[in-house]
RNA sequence: GGGCUCGUAGAUCAGCGGUAGAUCAUCCCCCUGGCACGGGGAAGGCCGCGGGUUCAAAUCCCGCCGAGUCCA
């Protein structure tokens, strides 16, 4: 086992006369030009030494600092790269949001499968880190949204055996540290103040030596030398307890916090004032905050100590606040009242920026994934805004940041914020009513609202416990929130399913040659010849590997081709085709024989439908974007022969009007008979020209990517397509449904399937028209008339039954007297409603009613008893029903029952007087 | 993707095996010079849809559709 100490002995440090020291306070090793320095410089070993002073040659705004960084690295041979979206899940499925500039290049570039857009490169990448959310506003330095400036170089070792998408060494550790020094120097910093702390880095299966760059007490950059990967046999054990070994690629990954550098240059009390001064002052104005000179002075002194409010370090916020108040010798309540609105305002400014990033990069609020994170941030921001009493609408606040960040879809952003805000308002209203009910319930009892109820309110209805407390405060109900509330919530979710490991890689196909794929050459052809390279036995048939194939393997939501492989002796049916690495496997029902020549024939009708549906999917996506907005993004797609579906992200339900318009635009594209073309450009050129919207269906690996053009629409796509849109014939949207919040599924049919689907719909209409015996166009009116009439008749029937019952009760019934109580026993043979009505009428008259019916194939009883008769109707019915093989019951004054034995009904009714007597005497 | 909650009158909800209810809104009448309030009355329900259990289902069970919410 080795450690990484040698990795830090850089020539550059030696040339520049640096010394390596060990910090007596924290034990960390660091490098410095200042031979007399003792401490490493990082808090808590040392304090901030830049608040209230400009620590570079001149103060810079966020934009100026970004430009200073990028142009410095441009001057030093780096190419400036356009930032990527904050929605990192658009190109990788292991994370949701972009949290560092290196995220842009993982995993395809860092692993060497795909070339970087430039090498070396520099970038200022917008990032969002949700984990810091509780600290935002309070510590003076934490932001959820930030830009990570970085310069990256992607290197491959000279002795690497495999081939990678880039080669050789661009530069490594010495140059990286030299650049860092150079940047400081260009900004007019005091180089003696810099310390480089050795701090190995581990993350995401990779590791390497890394250096923290500290200046005047603040960590301004991290220089990571990613060069190792997790390896059970590795020689290096890192701080996560795993062992690592060196890999073929090694990558310079640096992170310079733009906001920190800006803050450092200005020396303002908090980072927020350095970064968005205008927004802060607008917010203060709206909140009506205006400080006296002495208050402002106190705030300034507090700011220097605000680092203690770090929730990760401090016991709890209240304690931290008290300590600060003690040190400043002021009343803690006074300090809290002064600071809290300010902290909220800082947080609002930051959160609005995060929201602008999210919605600007076309994240749609949802109950899953990034959409959920966006929803959480928005709701939190809304609470803060209400809390400090800012009278500006939230969409305007977010728009301020969106404008500053230069987004073009600002109208959509505002629309999303408004829609989301309205949803939240509904949730709060609903929740408020629920809480009020609960509070009323527990107001009388001395007990607090049970924890179980609080859990349900939060988990199922989204009401935070402190909101419950707030609402309950208006009543007499009390609320006690347990300290471990959120772990109790977590416990409710503890049986979270594991997603069963990845399927084992099949090693049998590893050494086979790549199958030549003919399906891209000419998508119209359906016949080809090939040599059988190998045949493997499968569970239900054979997996045939050919030297070349026209069969399209399942992928990108397009199902596999079917067809036949014919040799001189046999014809094998192909029922499935899969792509494993670069080898195409044809699943067949018989063995064509290894080494044989075969003639492949693919099912042309099936293929034509699939191609039509695939091209139609692109068209529908394009049409939807045009009709509904640029935020429309593919969330999944699946084609089949008789229909296809496209899931799109949208913040609302698609209206019927939208759907019609989408259908119209789509068919316009079909009629325009656009040519559908493919090309294989270098991915960097493709991205530069069309941007990330190319990757609707995920990001493909490789240096060159396949683009499909359908009219103005361009997508990276591996599927097969018709050659002109006119071949699709027609597109019919069959249905839309929400598959989850924020995602709408559009199901549609193309070509022949569109005709069939339309005919099927028409058939339903014609059938309905037949039943109603009207013309199809009269169906809606007639159906409505029938429905209304049907309801009216139901009411009429009820009324008549009541009438009939009254007549029966007053006229038809034979009364008997049992112990002075008049009783009517009668068989009516009508339905239970009528029996009930009659019984009610009899009871009104003061009689006990015992009614039986044999209608509907079973025996039914209703027994009604006047208030003071002293007979339990339930008992009577129960006894009667027992005699017909059933049961019954009900309240003492009105009971029902029955049983299957109709033949015994009359006997049972004959016994009724006896039973009544028995019950009366009991 | 998984868990939980909820679909009953136009709105908000109660009922949770035994005759579908309340409040507000609507309409009519009374009170008043007129309005607000107040009083009296009426109209308004495929109890989300489809199966099942039961003598009996708004109510219990299963599936579907829809809404909400928490977690990853």
CSV table of N, CA and C (backbone and C1' of nucleotides) in Angstrom, one decimal, chain A residues 367-369 372 379 427 433 458-462 493 795 836 840 887-889 891 897-898, chain B residues 1-5 12-14 18-20 44-46 55 66-72:
chain,number,residue,atom,x,y,z
A,367,UNK,N,-43.5,15.6,-10.0
A,367,UNK,CA,-43.3,14.9,-8.7
A,367,UNK,C,-42.1,13.9,-8.8
A,368,UNK,N,-41.4,14.0,-9.8
A,368,UNK,CA,-40.2,13.1,-10.0
A,368,UNK,C,-39.0,13.8,-10.5
A,369,UNK,N,-37.8,13.3,-10.1
A,369,UNK,CA,-36.6,13.8,-10.7
A,369,UNK,C,-36.3,15.2,-10.5
A,372,UNK,N,-39.1,17.5,-9.5
A,372,UNK,CA,-39.4,17.6,-8.1
A,372,UNK,C,-38.5,18.5,-7.4
A,379,UNK,N,-41.3,26.1,-3.9
A,379,UNK,CA,-42.2,26.2,-2.8
A,379,UNK,C,-41.5,26.9,-1.6
A,427,UNK,N,-52.6,23.5,-2.9
A,427,UNK,CA,-52.2,22.6,-1.9
A,427,UNK,C,-52.3,23.2,-0.5
A,433,UNK,N,-57.3,23.5,5.2
A,433,UNK,CA,-58.7,23.0,5.7
A,433,UNK,C,-58.5,21.7,6.5
A,458,UNK,N,-47.8,15.6,6.4
A,458,UNK,CA,-46.6,16.0,5.6
A,458,UNK,C,-46.4,15.0,4.4
A,459,UNK,N,-46.5,13.7,4.7
A,459,UNK,CA,-46.2,12.7,3.7
A,459,UNK,C,-47.2,12.6,2.6
A,460,UNK,N,-48.5,12.8,3.0
A,460,UNK,CA,-49.5,12.6,2.0
A,460,UNK,C,-50.1,13.9,1.5
A,461,UNK,N,-49.9,15.0,2.2
A,461,UNK,CA,-50.5,16.2,1.8
A,461,UNK,C,-49.6,17.4,1.7
A,462,UNK,N,-48.3,17.2,2.0
A,462,UNK,CA,-47.3,18.2,1.8
A,462,UNK,C,-47.3,19.4,2.8
A,493,UNK,N,-40.8,5.2,4.6
A,493,UNK,CA,-40.5,4.8,3.2
A,493,UNK,C,-39.4,3.7,3.2
A,795,UNK,N,-86.4,10.0,-11.4
A,795,UNK,CA,-87.1,10.8,-10.3
A,795,UNK,C,-88.6,10.5,-10.3
A,836,UNK,N,-89.3,-0.4,1.0
A,836,UNK,CA,-88.9,0.6,2.0
A,836,UNK,C,-89.9,1.8,2.1
A,840,UNK,N,-92.1,2.8,5.2
A,840,UNK,CA,-92.1,4.1,5.8
A,840,UNK,C,-93.5,4.7,6.0
A,887,UNK,N,-79.6,-13.5,5.8
A,887,UNK,CA,-79.4,-12.8,7.1
A,887,UNK,C,-79.9,-11.4,6.8
A,888,UNK,N,-79.8,-10.6,7.9
A,888,UNK,CA,-80.2,-9.2,7.7
A,888,UNK,C,-80.0,-8.5,9.0
A,889,UNK,N,-80.3,-7.2,9.0
A,889,UNK,CA,-80.1,-6.4,10.2
A,889,UNK,C,-80.4,-4.9,9.9
A,891,UNK,N,-80.8,-0.7,12.0
A,891,UNK,CA,-81.1,0.0,13.2
A,891,UNK,C,-82.4,-0.5,13.8
A,897,UNK,N,-83.4,-7.2,5.2
A,897,UNK,CA,-82.7,-8.4,5.1
A,897,UNK,C,-83.3,-9.3,4.0
A,898,UNK,N,-82.7,-10.5,3.9
A,898,UNK,CA,-83.3,-11.4,2.9
A,898,UNK,C,-82.5,-12.7,2.8
B,1,G,P,-42.8,5.4,-14.4
B,1,G,O5',-42.4,4.6,-13.1
B,1,G,C5',-41.6,3.4,-13.2
B,1,G,C4',-40.8,3.2,-12.0
B,1,G,C3',-41.7,3.0,-10.7
B,1,G,O3',-42.2,1.7,-10.6
B,1,G,C1',-39.9,4.5,-10.3
B,2,G,P,-43.6,1.6,-9.8
B,2,G,O5',-43.2,1.8,-8.2
B,2,G,C5',-42.6,0.8,-7.5
B,2,G,C4',-42.3,1.3,-6.1
B,2,G,C3',-43.4,1.7,-5.2
B,2,G,O3',-44.1,0.6,-4.6
B,2,G,C1',-41.8,3.4,-5.1
B,3,G,P,-45.7,0.7,-4.3
B,3,G,O5',-45.7,1.7,-3.0
B,3,G,C5',-45.1,1.2,-1.8
B,3,G,C4',-45.1,2.4,-0.8
B,3,G,C3',-46.5,2.9,-0.5
B,3,G,O3',-47.2,2.1,0.4
B,3,G,C1',-44.9,4.7,-0.8
B,4,C,P,-48.8,2.1,0.3
B,4,C,O5',-49.3,3.5,0.9
B,4,C,C5',-49.1,3.8,2.2
B,4,C,C4',-49.3,5.3,2.5
B,4,C,C3',-50.7,5.8,2.1
B,4,C,O3',-51.7,5.5,3.1
B,4,C,C1',-49.2,7.3,1.2
B,5,U,P,-53.2,5.3,2.7
B,5,U,O5',-53.7,6.8,2.4
B,5,U,C5',-53.7,7.8,3.4
B,5,U,C4',-54.1,9.1,2.9
B,5,U,C3',-55.5,9.0,2.1
B,5,U,O3',-56.6,9.1,3.0
B,5,U,C1',-53.9,10.2,0.9
B,12,U,P,-64.2,21.8,-4.5
B,12,U,O5',-64.4,22.0,-2.9
B,12,U,C5',-63.7,23.0,-2.2
B,12,U,C4',-64.2,23.0,-0.7
B,12,U,C3',-64.1,21.7,0.0
B,12,U,O3',-62.7,21.4,0.4
B,12,U,C1',-66.2,22.6,0.4
B,13,C,P,-62.2,19.9,0.6
B,13,C,O5',-63.5,19.1,1.1
B,13,C,C5',-63.3,18.1,2.1
B,13,C,C4',-64.5,18.2,3.0
B,13,C,C3',-65.1,16.9,3.5
B,13,C,O3',-64.3,16.4,4.6
B,13,C,C1',-66.8,18.3,2.9
B,14,A,P,-64.3,14.8,4.8
B,14,A,O5',-65.7,14.5,5.4
B,14,A,C5',-66.0,15.0,6.7
B,14,A,C4',-67.4,14.7,7.2
B,14,A,C3',-67.8,13.2,7.3
B,14,A,O3',-67.2,12.6,8.4
B,14,A,C1',-69.6,14.6,6.5
B,18,G,P,-74.3,1.4,6.9
B,18,G,O5',-75.8,0.9,6.7
B,18,G,C5',-76.3,0.8,5.4
B,18,G,C4',-77.7,0.4,5.3
B,18,G,C3',-78.6,1.1,6.4
B,18,G,O3',-79.8,1.5,5.9
B,18,G,C1',-78.8,-1.3,6.5
B,19,U,P,-80.0,3.0,5.7
B,19,U,O5',-81.5,3.0,5.0
B,19,U,C5',-81.7,2.4,3.8
B,19,U,C4',-82.5,3.4,2.9
B,19,U,C3',-81.9,4.8,2.7
B,19,U,O3',-82.2,5.2,1.4
B,19,U,C1',-84.0,5.0,3.8
B,20,A,P,-81.1,5.2,0.3
B,20,A,O5',-80.1,6.4,0.9
B,20,A,C5',-80.5,7.7,0.7
B,20,A,C4',-79.5,8.6,1.3
B,20,A,C3',-79.8,10.1,1.2
B,20,A,O3',-80.6,10.4,2.4
B,20,A,C1',-77.6,9.6,0.5
B,44,G,P,-84.2,18.1,-9.1
B,44,G,O5',-82.6,18.4,-9.0
B,44,G,C5',-82.0,19.1,-10.1
B,44,G,C4',-80.6,19.5,-9.7
B,44,G,C3',-79.7,18.4,-9.2
B,44,G,O3',-79.0,17.8,-10.3
B,44,G,C1',-79.7,20.2,-7.6
B,45,G,P,-79.3,16.4,-10.7
B,45,G,O5',-77.9,15.7,-10.3
B,45,G,C5',-77.6,15.5,-8.9
B,45,G,C4',-76.4,14.7,-8.7
B,45,G,C3',-76.6,13.3,-9.3
B,45,G,O3',-75.3,12.8,-9.8
B,45,G,C1',-76.4,13.2,-6.9
B,46,C,P,-75.0,12.5,-11.3
B,46,C,O5',-74.9,10.9,-11.3
B,46,C,C5',-75.9,10.1,-11.8
B,46,C,C4',-75.4,8.6,-11.5
B,46,C,C3',-74.0,8.4,-11.1
B,46,C,O3',-73.7,8.6,-9.7
B,46,C,C1',-74.6,6.9,-12.8
B,55,C,P,-75.4,-14.0,1.4
B,55,C,O5',-76.6,-13.0,1.0
B,55,C,C5',-77.7,-13.4,0.2
B,55,C,C4',-78.8,-12.4,0.3
B,55,C,C3',-78.3,-10.9,0.0
B,55,C,O3',-78.3,-10.7,-1.4
B,55,C,C1',-79.7,-11.0,1.9
B,66,G,P,-55.4,8.8,-16.3
B,66,G,O5',-56.1,9.8,-15.2
B,66,G,C5',-57.0,10.8,-15.7
B,66,G,C4',-57.6,11.5,-14.5
B,66,G,C3',-56.6,12.2,-13.5
B,66,G,O3',-56.2,13.4,-14.0
B,66,G,C1',-58.2,11.0,-12.3
B,67,A,P,-54.7,13.9,-13.5
B,67,A,O5',-55.0,14.4,-12.1
B,67,A,C5',-55.8,15.6,-11.9
B,67,A,C4',-56.1,15.8,-10.4
B,67,A,C3',-54.8,16.0,-9.6
B,67,A,O3',-54.4,17.4,-9.7
B,67,A,C1',-56.2,14.5,-8.5
B,68,G,P,-52.8,17.6,-9.6
B,68,G,O5',-52.4,17.3,-8.0
B,68,G,C5',-52.9,18.1,-7.0
B,68,G,C4',-52.7,17.5,-5.7
B,68,G,C3',-51.3,17.3,-5.2
B,68,G,O3',-50.7,18.5,-4.7
B,68,G,C1',-52.6,15.4,-4.6
B,69,U,P,-49.1,18.7,-4.9
B,69,U,O5',-48.6,17.7,-3.7
B,69,U,C5',-48.8,18.0,-2.4
B,69,U,C4',-48.4,16.8,-1.5
B,69,U,C3',-46.9,16.4,-1.6
B,69,U,O3',-46.1,17.2,-0.8
B,69,U,C1',-48.3,14.5,-1.8
B,70,C,P,-44.6,17.4,-1.2
B,70,C,O5',-43.9,16.2,-0.6
B,70,C,C5',-43.8,16.0,0.8
B,70,C,C4',-43.4,14.6,1.1
B,70,C,C3',-42.1,14.1,0.6
B,70,C,O3',-41.0,14.6,1.4
B,70,C,C1',-43.6,12.4,0.1
B,71,C,P,-39.6,14.9,0.8
B,71,C,O5',-39.1,13.4,0.4
B,71,C,C5',-38.6,12.5,1.4
B,71,C,C4',-38.4,11.1,0.8
B,71,C,C3',-37.3,11.0,-0.2
B,71,C,O3',-36.0,11.0,0.4
B,71,C,C1',-39.2,9.8,-1.0
B,72,A,P,-34.7,11.6,-0.5
B,72,A,O5',-34.5,10.5,-1.6
B,72,A,C5',-34.0,9.2,-1.2
B,72,A,C4',-33.8,8.3,-2.4
B,72,A,C3',-33.0,8.9,-3.6
B,72,A,O3',-31.6,8.6,-3.4
B,72,A,C1',-35.1,8.2,-4.4
